[in-house]
Every structure is written in C-alpha cells, then in structure tokens.
mmCIF file of C-alpha atoms in Angstrom:
data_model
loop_
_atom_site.group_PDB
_atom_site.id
_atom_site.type_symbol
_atom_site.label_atom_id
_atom_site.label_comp_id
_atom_site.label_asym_id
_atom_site.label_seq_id
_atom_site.Cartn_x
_atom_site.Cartn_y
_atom_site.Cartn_z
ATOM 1 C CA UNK A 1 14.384 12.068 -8.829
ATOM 2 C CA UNK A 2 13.904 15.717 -7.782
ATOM 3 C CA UNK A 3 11.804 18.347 -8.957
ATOM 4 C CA UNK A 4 13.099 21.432 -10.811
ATOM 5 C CA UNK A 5 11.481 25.151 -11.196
ATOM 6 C CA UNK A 6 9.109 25.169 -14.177
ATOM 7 C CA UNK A 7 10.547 25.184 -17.362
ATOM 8 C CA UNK A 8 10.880 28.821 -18.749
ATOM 9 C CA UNK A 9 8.060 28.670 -21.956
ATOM 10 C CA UNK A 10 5.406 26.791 -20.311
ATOM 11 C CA UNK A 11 2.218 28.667 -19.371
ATOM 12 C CA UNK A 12 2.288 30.600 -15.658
ATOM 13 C CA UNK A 13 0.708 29.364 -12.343
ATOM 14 C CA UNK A 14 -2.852 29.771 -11.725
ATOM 15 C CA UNK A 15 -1.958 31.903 -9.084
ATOM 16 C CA UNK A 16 1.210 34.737 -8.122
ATOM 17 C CA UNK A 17 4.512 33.548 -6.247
ATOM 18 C CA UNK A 18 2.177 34.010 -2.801
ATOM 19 C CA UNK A 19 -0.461 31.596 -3.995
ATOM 20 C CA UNK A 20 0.801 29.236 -5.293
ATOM 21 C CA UNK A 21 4.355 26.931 -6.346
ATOM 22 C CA UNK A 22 4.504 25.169 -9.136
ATOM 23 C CA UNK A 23 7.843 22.739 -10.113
ATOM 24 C CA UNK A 24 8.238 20.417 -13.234
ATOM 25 C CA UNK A 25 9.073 16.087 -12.068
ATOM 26 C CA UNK A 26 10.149 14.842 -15.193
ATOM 27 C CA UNK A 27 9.645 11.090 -16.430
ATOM 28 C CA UNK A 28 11.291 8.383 -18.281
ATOM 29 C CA UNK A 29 10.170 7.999 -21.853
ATOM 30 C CA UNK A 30 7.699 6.183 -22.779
ATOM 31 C CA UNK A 31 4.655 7.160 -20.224
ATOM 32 C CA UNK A 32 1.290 6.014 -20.175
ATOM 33 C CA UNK A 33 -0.107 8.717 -18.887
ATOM 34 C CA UNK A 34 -3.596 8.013 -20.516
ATOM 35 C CA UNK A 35 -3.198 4.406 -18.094
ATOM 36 C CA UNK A 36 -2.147 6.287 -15.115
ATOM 37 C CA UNK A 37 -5.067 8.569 -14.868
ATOM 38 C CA UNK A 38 -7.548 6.288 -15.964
ATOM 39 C CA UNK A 39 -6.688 3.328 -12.990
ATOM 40 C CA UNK A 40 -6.223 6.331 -10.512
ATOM 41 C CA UNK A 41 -9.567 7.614 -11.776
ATOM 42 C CA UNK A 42 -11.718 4.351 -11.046
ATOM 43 C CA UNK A 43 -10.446 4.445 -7.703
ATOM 44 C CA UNK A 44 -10.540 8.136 -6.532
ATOM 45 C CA UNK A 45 -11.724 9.378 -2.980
ATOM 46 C CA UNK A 46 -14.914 11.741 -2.875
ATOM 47 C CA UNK A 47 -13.641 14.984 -1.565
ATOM 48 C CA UNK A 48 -10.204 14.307 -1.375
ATOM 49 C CA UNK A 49 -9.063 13.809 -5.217
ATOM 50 C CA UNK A 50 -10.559 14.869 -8.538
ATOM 51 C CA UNK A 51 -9.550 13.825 -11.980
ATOM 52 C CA UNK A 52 -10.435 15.690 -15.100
ATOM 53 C CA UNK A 53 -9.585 17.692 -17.953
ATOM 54 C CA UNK A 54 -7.392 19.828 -15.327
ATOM 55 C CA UNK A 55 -5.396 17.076 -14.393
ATOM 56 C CA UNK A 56 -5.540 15.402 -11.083
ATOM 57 C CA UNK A 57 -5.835 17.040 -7.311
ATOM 58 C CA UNK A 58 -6.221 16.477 -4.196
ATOM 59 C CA UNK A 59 -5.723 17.789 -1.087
ATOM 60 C CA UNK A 60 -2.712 17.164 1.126
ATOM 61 C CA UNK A 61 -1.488 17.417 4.744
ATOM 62 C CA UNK A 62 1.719 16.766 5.588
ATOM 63 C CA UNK A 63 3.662 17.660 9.052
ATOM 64 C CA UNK A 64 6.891 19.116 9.504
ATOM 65 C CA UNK A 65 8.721 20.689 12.415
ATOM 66 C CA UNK A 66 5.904 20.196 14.482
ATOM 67 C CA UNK A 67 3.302 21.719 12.610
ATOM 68 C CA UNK A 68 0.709 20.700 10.013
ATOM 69 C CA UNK A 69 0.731 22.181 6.054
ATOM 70 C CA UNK A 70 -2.409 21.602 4.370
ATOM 71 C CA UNK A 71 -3.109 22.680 0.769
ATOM 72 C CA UNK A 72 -3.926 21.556 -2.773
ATOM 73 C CA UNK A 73 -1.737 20.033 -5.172
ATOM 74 C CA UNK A 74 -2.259 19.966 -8.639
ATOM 75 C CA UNK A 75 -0.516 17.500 -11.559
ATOM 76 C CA UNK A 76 -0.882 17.996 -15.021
ATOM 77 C CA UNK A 77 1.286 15.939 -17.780
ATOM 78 C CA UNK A 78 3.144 18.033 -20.195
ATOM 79 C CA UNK A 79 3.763 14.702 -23.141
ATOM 80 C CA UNK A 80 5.916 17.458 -25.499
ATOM 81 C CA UNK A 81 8.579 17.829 -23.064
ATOM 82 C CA UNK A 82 7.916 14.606 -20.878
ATOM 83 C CA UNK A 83 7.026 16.163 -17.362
ATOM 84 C CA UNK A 84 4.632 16.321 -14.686
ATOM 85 C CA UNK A 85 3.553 19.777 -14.483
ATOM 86 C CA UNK A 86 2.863 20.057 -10.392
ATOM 87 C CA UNK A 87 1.380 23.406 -8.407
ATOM 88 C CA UNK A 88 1.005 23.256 -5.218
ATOM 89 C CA UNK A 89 -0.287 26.061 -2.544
ATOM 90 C CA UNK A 90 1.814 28.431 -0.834
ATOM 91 C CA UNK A 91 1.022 26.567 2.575
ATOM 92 C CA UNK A 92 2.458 23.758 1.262
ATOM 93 C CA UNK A 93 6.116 25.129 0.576
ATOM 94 C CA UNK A 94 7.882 24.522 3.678
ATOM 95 C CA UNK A 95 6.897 20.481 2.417
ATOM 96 C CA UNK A 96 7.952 20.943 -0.735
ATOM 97 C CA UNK A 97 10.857 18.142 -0.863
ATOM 98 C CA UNK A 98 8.248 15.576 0.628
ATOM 99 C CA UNK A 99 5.786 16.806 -1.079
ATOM 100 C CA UNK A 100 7.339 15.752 -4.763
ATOM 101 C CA UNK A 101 8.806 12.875 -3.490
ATOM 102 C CA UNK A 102 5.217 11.289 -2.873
ATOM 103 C CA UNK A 103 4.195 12.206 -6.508
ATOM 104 C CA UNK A 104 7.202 10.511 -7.751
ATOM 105 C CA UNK A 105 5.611 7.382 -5.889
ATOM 106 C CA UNK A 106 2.479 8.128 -6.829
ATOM 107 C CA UNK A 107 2.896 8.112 -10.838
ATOM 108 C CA UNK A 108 6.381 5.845 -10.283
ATOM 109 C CA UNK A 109 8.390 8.592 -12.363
ATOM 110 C CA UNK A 110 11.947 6.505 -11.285
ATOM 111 C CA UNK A 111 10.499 3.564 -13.259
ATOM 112 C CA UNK A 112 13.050 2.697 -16.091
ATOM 113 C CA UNK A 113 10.959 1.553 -18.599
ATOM 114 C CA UNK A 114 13.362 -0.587 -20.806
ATOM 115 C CA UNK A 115 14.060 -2.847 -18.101
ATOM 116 C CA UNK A 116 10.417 -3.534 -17.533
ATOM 117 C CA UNK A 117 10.174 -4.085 -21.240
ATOM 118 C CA UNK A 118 13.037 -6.348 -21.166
ATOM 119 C CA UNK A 119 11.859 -8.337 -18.390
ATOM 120 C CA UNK A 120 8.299 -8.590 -19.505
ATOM 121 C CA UNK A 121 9.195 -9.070 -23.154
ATOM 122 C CA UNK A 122 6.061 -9.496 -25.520
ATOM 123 C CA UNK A 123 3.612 -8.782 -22.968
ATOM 124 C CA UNK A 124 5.400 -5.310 -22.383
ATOM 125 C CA UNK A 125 5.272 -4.584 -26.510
ATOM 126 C CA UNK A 126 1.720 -2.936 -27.405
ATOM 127 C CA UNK A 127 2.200 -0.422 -24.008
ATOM 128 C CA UNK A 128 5.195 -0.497 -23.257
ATOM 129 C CA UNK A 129 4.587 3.524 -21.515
ATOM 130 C CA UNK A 130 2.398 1.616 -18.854
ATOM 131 C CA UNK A 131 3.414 2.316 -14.823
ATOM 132 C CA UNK A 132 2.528 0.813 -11.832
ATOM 133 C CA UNK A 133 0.355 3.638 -9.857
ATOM 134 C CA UNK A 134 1.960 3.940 -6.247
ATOM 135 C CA UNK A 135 0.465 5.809 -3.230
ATOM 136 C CA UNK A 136 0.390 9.696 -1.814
ATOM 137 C CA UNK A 137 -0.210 7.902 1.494
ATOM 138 C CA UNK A 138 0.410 4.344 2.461
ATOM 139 C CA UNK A 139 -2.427 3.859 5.499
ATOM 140 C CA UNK A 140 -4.974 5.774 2.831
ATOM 141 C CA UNK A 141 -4.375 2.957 0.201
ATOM 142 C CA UNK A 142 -4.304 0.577 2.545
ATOM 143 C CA UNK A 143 -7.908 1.412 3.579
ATOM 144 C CA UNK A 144 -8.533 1.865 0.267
ATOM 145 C CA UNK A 145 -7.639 -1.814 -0.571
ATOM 146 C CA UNK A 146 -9.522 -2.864 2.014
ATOM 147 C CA UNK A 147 -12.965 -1.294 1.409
ATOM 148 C CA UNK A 148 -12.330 -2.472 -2.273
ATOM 149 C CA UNK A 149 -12.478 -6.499 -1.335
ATOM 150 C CA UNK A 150 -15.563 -8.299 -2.469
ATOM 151 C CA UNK A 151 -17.330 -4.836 -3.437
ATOM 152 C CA UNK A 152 -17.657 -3.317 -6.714
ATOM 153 C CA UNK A 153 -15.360 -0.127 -7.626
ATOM 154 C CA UNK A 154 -18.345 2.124 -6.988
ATOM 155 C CA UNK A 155 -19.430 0.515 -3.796
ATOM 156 C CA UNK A 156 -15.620 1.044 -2.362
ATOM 157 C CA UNK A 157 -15.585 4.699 -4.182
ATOM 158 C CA UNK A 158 -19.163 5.559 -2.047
ATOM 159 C CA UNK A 159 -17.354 3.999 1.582
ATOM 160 C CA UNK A 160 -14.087 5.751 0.815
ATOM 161 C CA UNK A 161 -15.943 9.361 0.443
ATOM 162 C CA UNK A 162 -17.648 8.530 3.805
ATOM 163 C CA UNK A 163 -14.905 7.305 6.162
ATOM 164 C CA UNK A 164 -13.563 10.921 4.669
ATOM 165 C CA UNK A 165 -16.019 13.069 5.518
ATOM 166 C CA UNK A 166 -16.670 11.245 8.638
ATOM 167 C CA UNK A 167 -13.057 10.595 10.461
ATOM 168 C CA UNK A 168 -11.069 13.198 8.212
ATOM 169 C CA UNK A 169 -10.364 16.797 8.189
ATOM 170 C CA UNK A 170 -11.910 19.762 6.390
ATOM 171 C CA UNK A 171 -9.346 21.246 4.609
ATOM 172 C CA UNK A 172 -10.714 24.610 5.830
ATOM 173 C CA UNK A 173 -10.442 23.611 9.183
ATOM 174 C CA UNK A 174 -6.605 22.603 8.768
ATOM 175 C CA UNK A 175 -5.479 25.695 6.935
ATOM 176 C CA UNK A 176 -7.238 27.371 9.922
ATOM 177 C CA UNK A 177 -5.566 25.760 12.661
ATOM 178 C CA UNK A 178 -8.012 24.142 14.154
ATOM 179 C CA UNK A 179 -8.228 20.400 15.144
ATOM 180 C CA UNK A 180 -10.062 17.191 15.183
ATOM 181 C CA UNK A 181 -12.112 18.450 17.763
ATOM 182 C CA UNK A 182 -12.333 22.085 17.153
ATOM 183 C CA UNK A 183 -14.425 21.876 13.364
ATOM 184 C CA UNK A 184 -15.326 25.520 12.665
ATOM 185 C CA UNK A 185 -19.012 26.179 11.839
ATOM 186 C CA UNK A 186 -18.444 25.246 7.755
ATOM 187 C CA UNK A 187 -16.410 22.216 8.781
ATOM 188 C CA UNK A 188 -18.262 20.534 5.724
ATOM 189 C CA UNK A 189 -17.160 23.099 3.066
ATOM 190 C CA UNK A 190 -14.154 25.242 2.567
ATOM 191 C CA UNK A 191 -14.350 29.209 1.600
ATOM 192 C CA UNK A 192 -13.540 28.229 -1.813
ATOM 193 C CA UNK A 193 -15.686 24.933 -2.298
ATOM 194 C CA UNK A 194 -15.075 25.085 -6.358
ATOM 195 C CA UNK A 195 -11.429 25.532 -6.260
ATOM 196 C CA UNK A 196 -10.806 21.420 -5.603
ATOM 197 C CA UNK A 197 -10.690 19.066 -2.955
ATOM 198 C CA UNK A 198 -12.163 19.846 0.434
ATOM 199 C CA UNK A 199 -11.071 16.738 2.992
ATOM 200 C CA UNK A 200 -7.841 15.062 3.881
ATOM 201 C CA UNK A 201 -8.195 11.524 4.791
ATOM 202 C CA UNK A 202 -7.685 10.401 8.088
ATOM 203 C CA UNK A 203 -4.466 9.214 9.314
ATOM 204 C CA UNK A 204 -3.806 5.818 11.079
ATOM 205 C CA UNK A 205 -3.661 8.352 14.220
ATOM 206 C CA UNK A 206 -7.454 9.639 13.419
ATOM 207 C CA UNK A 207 -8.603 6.126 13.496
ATOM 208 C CA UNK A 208 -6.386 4.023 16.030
ATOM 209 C CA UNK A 209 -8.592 5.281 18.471
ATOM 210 C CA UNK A 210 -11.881 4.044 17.173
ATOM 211 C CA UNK A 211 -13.899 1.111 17.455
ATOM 212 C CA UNK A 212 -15.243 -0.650 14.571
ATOM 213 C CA UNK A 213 -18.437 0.359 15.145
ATOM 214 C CA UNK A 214 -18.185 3.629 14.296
ATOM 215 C CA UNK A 215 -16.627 3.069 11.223
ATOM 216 C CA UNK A 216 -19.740 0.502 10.510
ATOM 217 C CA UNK A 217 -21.542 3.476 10.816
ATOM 218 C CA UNK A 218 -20.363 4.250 7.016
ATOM 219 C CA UNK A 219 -22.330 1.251 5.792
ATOM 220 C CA UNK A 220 -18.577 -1.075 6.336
ATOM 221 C CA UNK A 221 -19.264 -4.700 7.403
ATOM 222 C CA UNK A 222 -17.668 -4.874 10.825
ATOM 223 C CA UNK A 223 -15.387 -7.311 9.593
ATOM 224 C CA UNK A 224 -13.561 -4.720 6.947
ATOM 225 C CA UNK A 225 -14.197 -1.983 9.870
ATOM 226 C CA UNK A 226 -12.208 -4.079 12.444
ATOM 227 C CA UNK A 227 -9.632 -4.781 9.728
ATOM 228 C CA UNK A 228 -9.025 -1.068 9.094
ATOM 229 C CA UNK A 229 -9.128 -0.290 12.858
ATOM 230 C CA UNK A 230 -6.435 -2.784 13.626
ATOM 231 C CA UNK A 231 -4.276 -1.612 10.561
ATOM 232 C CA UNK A 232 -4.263 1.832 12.164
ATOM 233 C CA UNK A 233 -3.605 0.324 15.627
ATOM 234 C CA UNK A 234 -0.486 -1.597 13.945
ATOM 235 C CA UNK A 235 0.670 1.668 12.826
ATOM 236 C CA UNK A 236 0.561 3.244 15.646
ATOM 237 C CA UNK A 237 1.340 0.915 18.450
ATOM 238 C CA UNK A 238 3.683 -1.537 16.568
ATOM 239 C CA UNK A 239 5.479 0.483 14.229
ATOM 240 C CA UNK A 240 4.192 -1.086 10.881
ATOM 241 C CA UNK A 241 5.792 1.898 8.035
ATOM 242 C CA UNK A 242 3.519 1.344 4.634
ATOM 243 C CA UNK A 243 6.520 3.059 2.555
ATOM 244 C CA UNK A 244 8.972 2.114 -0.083
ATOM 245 C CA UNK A 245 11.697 2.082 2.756
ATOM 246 C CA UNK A 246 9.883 0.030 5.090
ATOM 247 C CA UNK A 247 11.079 -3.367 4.945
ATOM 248 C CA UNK A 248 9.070 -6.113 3.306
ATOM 249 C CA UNK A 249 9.394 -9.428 5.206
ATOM 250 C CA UNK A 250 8.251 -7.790 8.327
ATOM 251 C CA UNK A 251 5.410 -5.231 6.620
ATOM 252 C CA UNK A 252 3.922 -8.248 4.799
ATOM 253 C CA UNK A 253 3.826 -10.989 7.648
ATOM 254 C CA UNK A 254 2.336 -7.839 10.437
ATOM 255 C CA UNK A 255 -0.127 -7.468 7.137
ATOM 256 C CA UNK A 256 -1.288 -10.874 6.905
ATOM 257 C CA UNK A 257 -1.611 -11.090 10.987
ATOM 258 C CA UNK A 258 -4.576 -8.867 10.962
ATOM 259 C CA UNK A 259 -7.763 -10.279 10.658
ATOM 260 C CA UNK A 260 -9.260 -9.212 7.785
ATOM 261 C CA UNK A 261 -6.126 -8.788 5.410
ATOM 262 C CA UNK A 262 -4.894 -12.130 3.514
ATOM 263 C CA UNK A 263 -2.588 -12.508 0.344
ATOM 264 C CA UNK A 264 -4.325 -10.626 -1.948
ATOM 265 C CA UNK A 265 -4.626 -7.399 0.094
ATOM 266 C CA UNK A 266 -1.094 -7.574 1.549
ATOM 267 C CA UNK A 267 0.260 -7.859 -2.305
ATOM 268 C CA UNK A 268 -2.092 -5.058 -3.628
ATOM 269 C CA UNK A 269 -0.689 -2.971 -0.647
ATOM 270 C CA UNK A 270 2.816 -4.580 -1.180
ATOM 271 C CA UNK A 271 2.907 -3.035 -4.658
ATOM 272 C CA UNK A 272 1.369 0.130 -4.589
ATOM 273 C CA UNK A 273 1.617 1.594 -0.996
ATOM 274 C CA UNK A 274 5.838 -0.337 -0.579
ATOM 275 C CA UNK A 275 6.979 0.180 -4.314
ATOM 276 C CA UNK A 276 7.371 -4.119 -4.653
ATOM 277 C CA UNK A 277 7.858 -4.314 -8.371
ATOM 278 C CA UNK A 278 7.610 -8.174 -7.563
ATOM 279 C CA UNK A 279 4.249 -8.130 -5.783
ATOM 280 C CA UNK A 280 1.701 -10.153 -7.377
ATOM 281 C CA UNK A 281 -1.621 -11.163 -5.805
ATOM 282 C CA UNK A 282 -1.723 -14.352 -7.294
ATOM 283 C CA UNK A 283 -5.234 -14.968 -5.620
ATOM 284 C CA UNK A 284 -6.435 -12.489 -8.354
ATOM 285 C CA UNK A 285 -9.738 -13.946 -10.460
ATOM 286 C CA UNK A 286 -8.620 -11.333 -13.284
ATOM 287 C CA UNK A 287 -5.211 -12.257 -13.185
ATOM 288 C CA UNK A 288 -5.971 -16.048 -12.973
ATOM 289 C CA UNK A 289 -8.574 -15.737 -15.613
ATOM 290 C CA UNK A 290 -6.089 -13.906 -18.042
ATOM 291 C CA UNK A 291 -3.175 -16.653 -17.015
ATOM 292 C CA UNK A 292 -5.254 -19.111 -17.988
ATOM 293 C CA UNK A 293 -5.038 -20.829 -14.542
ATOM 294 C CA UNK A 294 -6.959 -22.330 -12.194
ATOM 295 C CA UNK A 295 -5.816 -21.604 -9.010
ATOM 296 C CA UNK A 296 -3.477 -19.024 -7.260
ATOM 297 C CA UNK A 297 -0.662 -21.849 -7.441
ATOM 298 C CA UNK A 298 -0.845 -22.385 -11.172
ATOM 299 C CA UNK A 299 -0.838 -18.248 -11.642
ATOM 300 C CA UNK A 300 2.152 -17.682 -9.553
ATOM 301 C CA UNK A 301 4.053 -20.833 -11.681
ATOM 302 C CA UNK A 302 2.514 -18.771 -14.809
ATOM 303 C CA UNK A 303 4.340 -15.368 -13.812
ATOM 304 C CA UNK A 304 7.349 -17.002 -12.649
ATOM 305 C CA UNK A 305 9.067 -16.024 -16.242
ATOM 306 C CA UNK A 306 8.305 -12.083 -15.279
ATOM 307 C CA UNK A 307 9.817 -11.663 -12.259
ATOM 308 C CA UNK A 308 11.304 -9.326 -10.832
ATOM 309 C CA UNK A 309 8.385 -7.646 -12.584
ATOM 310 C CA UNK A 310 5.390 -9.259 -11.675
ATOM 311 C CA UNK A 311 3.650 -6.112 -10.576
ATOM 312 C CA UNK A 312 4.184 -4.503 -14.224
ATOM 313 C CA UNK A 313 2.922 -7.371 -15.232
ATOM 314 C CA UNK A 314 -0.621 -7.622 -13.213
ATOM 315 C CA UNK A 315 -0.954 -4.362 -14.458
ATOM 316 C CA UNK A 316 -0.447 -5.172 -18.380
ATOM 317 C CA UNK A 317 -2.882 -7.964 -17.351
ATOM 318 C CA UNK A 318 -5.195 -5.890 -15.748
ATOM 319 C CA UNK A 319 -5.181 -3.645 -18.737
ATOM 320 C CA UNK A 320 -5.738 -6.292 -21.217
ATOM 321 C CA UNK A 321 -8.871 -7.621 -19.178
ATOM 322 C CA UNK A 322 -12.075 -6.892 -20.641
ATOM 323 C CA UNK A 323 -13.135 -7.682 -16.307
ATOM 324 C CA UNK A 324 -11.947 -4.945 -14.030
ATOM 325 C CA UNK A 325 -10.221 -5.990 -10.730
ATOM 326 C CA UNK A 326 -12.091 -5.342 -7.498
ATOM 327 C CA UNK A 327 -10.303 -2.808 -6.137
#
C-alpha cells in the first residue's frame, strides 16, 4: 500500500509546501480507529509520541544516503473517506517512501478485514473494524515490551520517557546536525517545545554500547536493563532485523536466547514489531483468564480454531477484558 497526495477537498496543511508534506494512506473498510488509538495511547512514550484530539505524533529519525532526517509526523483519520490523513515535515521528504511504509505497519492499513472476520468468526462479529497495532520501530517496541513485564502500564510509560530523555536524541539537536555527543545548550527542549514531540528514541546503536547499569540508572531492575542491553547488542553484532521481512524461526529463537526475554515477550514482539498475524503469547493471564484456561497449554489448544489469526484474536480478547494486559 502506498500513499497518494491529499485528496483535493480536504482541509490544507498546517504549514506551506516548505513546511510541511502531507499524503493520504488509505485503509480497508471497516477500521477501528477508536481501538487503534486507544491501545497506542496506554502505551505511548513521554516526549516522543502524543495522542489527542489532533491525532497522533511523534517524532521520527530515519537515515538515508548517509545522512539523518529528523522531523514530526502527524496522523489523523479521515472515517468519511476511509484514510489516514499523514503530514510530515519538510526534513522528512527525502524519507518519504519509508516513512509511510512504517505507518502502514504501524496502524496495519494492508489488513484485509474479511478474512480476519472469516477466520475468527463470532469472536470477530461485535468489532469486526479492530487491527492489530504494529511498530514505527522494531528495537523501540521491543524495549517497550520489555519495560512493560511485571510492571503496571504507568510504571513502563514513566521508564520509557526516561531511557528517552536519557540515551535518545533531542529532536533539536538532530535537525541541527549535531550528535550524540555534541547536545547543544537546550538539548532538553526544542525552539518550538509546543509544536509536538521533542526526543527520538534511541536506536539499538545508542545503547549497544552501554552497560546495564546505566540504564538502571532510570529506576530499571538490572535484570530488564541487561535484557535491553543485550537486545541492542544482538542487533548490532548478530544481525537480529525486528521487521516484517525478517525471518521468524531465527528472530524468535535469537529472542528467546537472551536472558531476560521468554515466550511471552518474543510473541508480543513477534506480533507487533514482525507483523506475525499468528503470534499469540499464550503465557498471557488476560488471555488465559478470558479462554477460560488454566495454563499456557490449555490457551494455545483454546486458540487453535483461530489460527492463522491468533494475534487478531488476543487483541479481540484483550478488548473484551475488563483486566488490561501488562504491557
């Protein structure tokens, strides 16, 4: 799925043809948008997304022909004509084709909805509009998964915003040139500190190089910071790819090798961060609660009838919980 111009009628960019880009990704009918924001919302990352009545933002960096675009981007959901309304800065332009295919993963725009419907039958019927929320960056949801095990949401919200601000990069900074080890004198706030967003996560490069113990210094148990060190080392020293294309025997079982990362992680990671529409962390207390079933055995046998669905159907589950899921 590619993005096209913005549709002639719809309301102008915030900003002139220097400023900013703007490009309509359309969907397949039905969409839960309503779903889509609210699970993205319970998980967002201090300073580097926002959700609200302007849709969702964050801010991006993405590197092409040897150099680094930073900027916003900004999705809003236009139901009438069933698109994602997306502007993005000027900066980012040269990353435009990357750019949208990320936000296609991100709110799964290539799912077919009828065929999860048909695969998950009744459980499908009262939303059948309902997506599986991907990732804008593997490693990020990754560490994101991690921080989220055996903490509340808001606990793994609070350590999220600090690894940021800690190991990432002002936004400022980027747009400026400057480096991981050249902050300007504002590294902490951007010129234009209302307009959004102000840090881009680290990358598996940013922390590869660390020891848990710095990350501790968040407030991480050193078991979840050695865990998130050795996922970036994996990345970068063994050639682990958290993508749709990367392939799935070999991302799972270098997933479960590091300490730190068992079945549940590696299946939340599996179907967010690879695209798995079969993922399904059986291990789950929500999902076992809902499936009536007493252990992670028993839930799998229970879900059986949904594949190759499964990860539509955690997320019906999830929705129909009255218990949110840790992460």
């Amino acid at each position: 799925m590619t993005g096209s111009p913005i549709i002639p009628g719809s309301p102008p960019p915030e900003s002139a043809t220097a400023e900013a880009h703007a490009v309509a990704l359309p969907w397949h009918p039905p969409y839960d948008w309503a779903f889509v924001t609210g699970f993205l919302a319970r998980r967002l990352i201090p300073g580097v997304e926002t959700l609200g009545p302007q849709g969702y933002c964050r801010a991006v960096r993405l590197d092409a022909g040897g150099r680094a675009h930073a900027g916003r981007v900004r999705v809003q959901a236009d139901t009438a004509r069933g698109v994602l309304r997306v502007r993005f800065d000027a900066a980012l332009a040269p990353v435009a084709g990357p750019l949208q295919a990320r936000l296609v993963r991100l709110f799964d725009l290539d799912c077919q909805p009828a065929a999860v419907a048909a695969g998950l039958g009744a459980l499908a019927a009262q939303a059948p509009g309902i997506r599986v929320p991907g990732a804008f960056d593997g490693f990020e949801l990754a560490v994101r998964a991690v921080l989220g095990q055996q903490v509340s949401v808001a606990a793994a919200h609070t350590l999220a915003g600090r690894l940021a601000r800690r190991f990432g990069m002002p936004l400022g900074d980027l747009r400026a040139g400057r480096g991981a080890g050249d902050r300007g004198p504002r590294a902490d706030a951007d010129a234009d500190a209302d307009a959004g967003p102000q840090w881009v996560f680290p990358s598996a490069a940013d922390l590869a190089g660390r020891e848990p113990a710095e990350l501790a210094e968040c407030g991480l148990i050193r078991q979840r910071a050695a865990a998130i060190v050795a996922l970036a080392r994996a990345i970068r020293d063994q050639g682990l790819r958290l993508a749709p294309d990367a392939p799935l025997t070999q991302t799972m079982e270098t997933l479960r090798a590091i300490p730190g990362i068992g079945d549940w992680t590696a299946q939340y990671i599996a179907m967010r961060a690879l695209g798995w529409r079969d993922a399904f962390p059986a291990g789950d207390l929500v999902l076992m609660r809902a499936l009536g079933a007493s252990t992670p055995a028993r839930a799998r046998a229970a879900a059986e009838r949904w594949r190759p669905w499964r990860a539509y159907a955690v997320m019906h589950l999830w929705r129909g919980s009255a218990i949110s899921p840790a992460d």
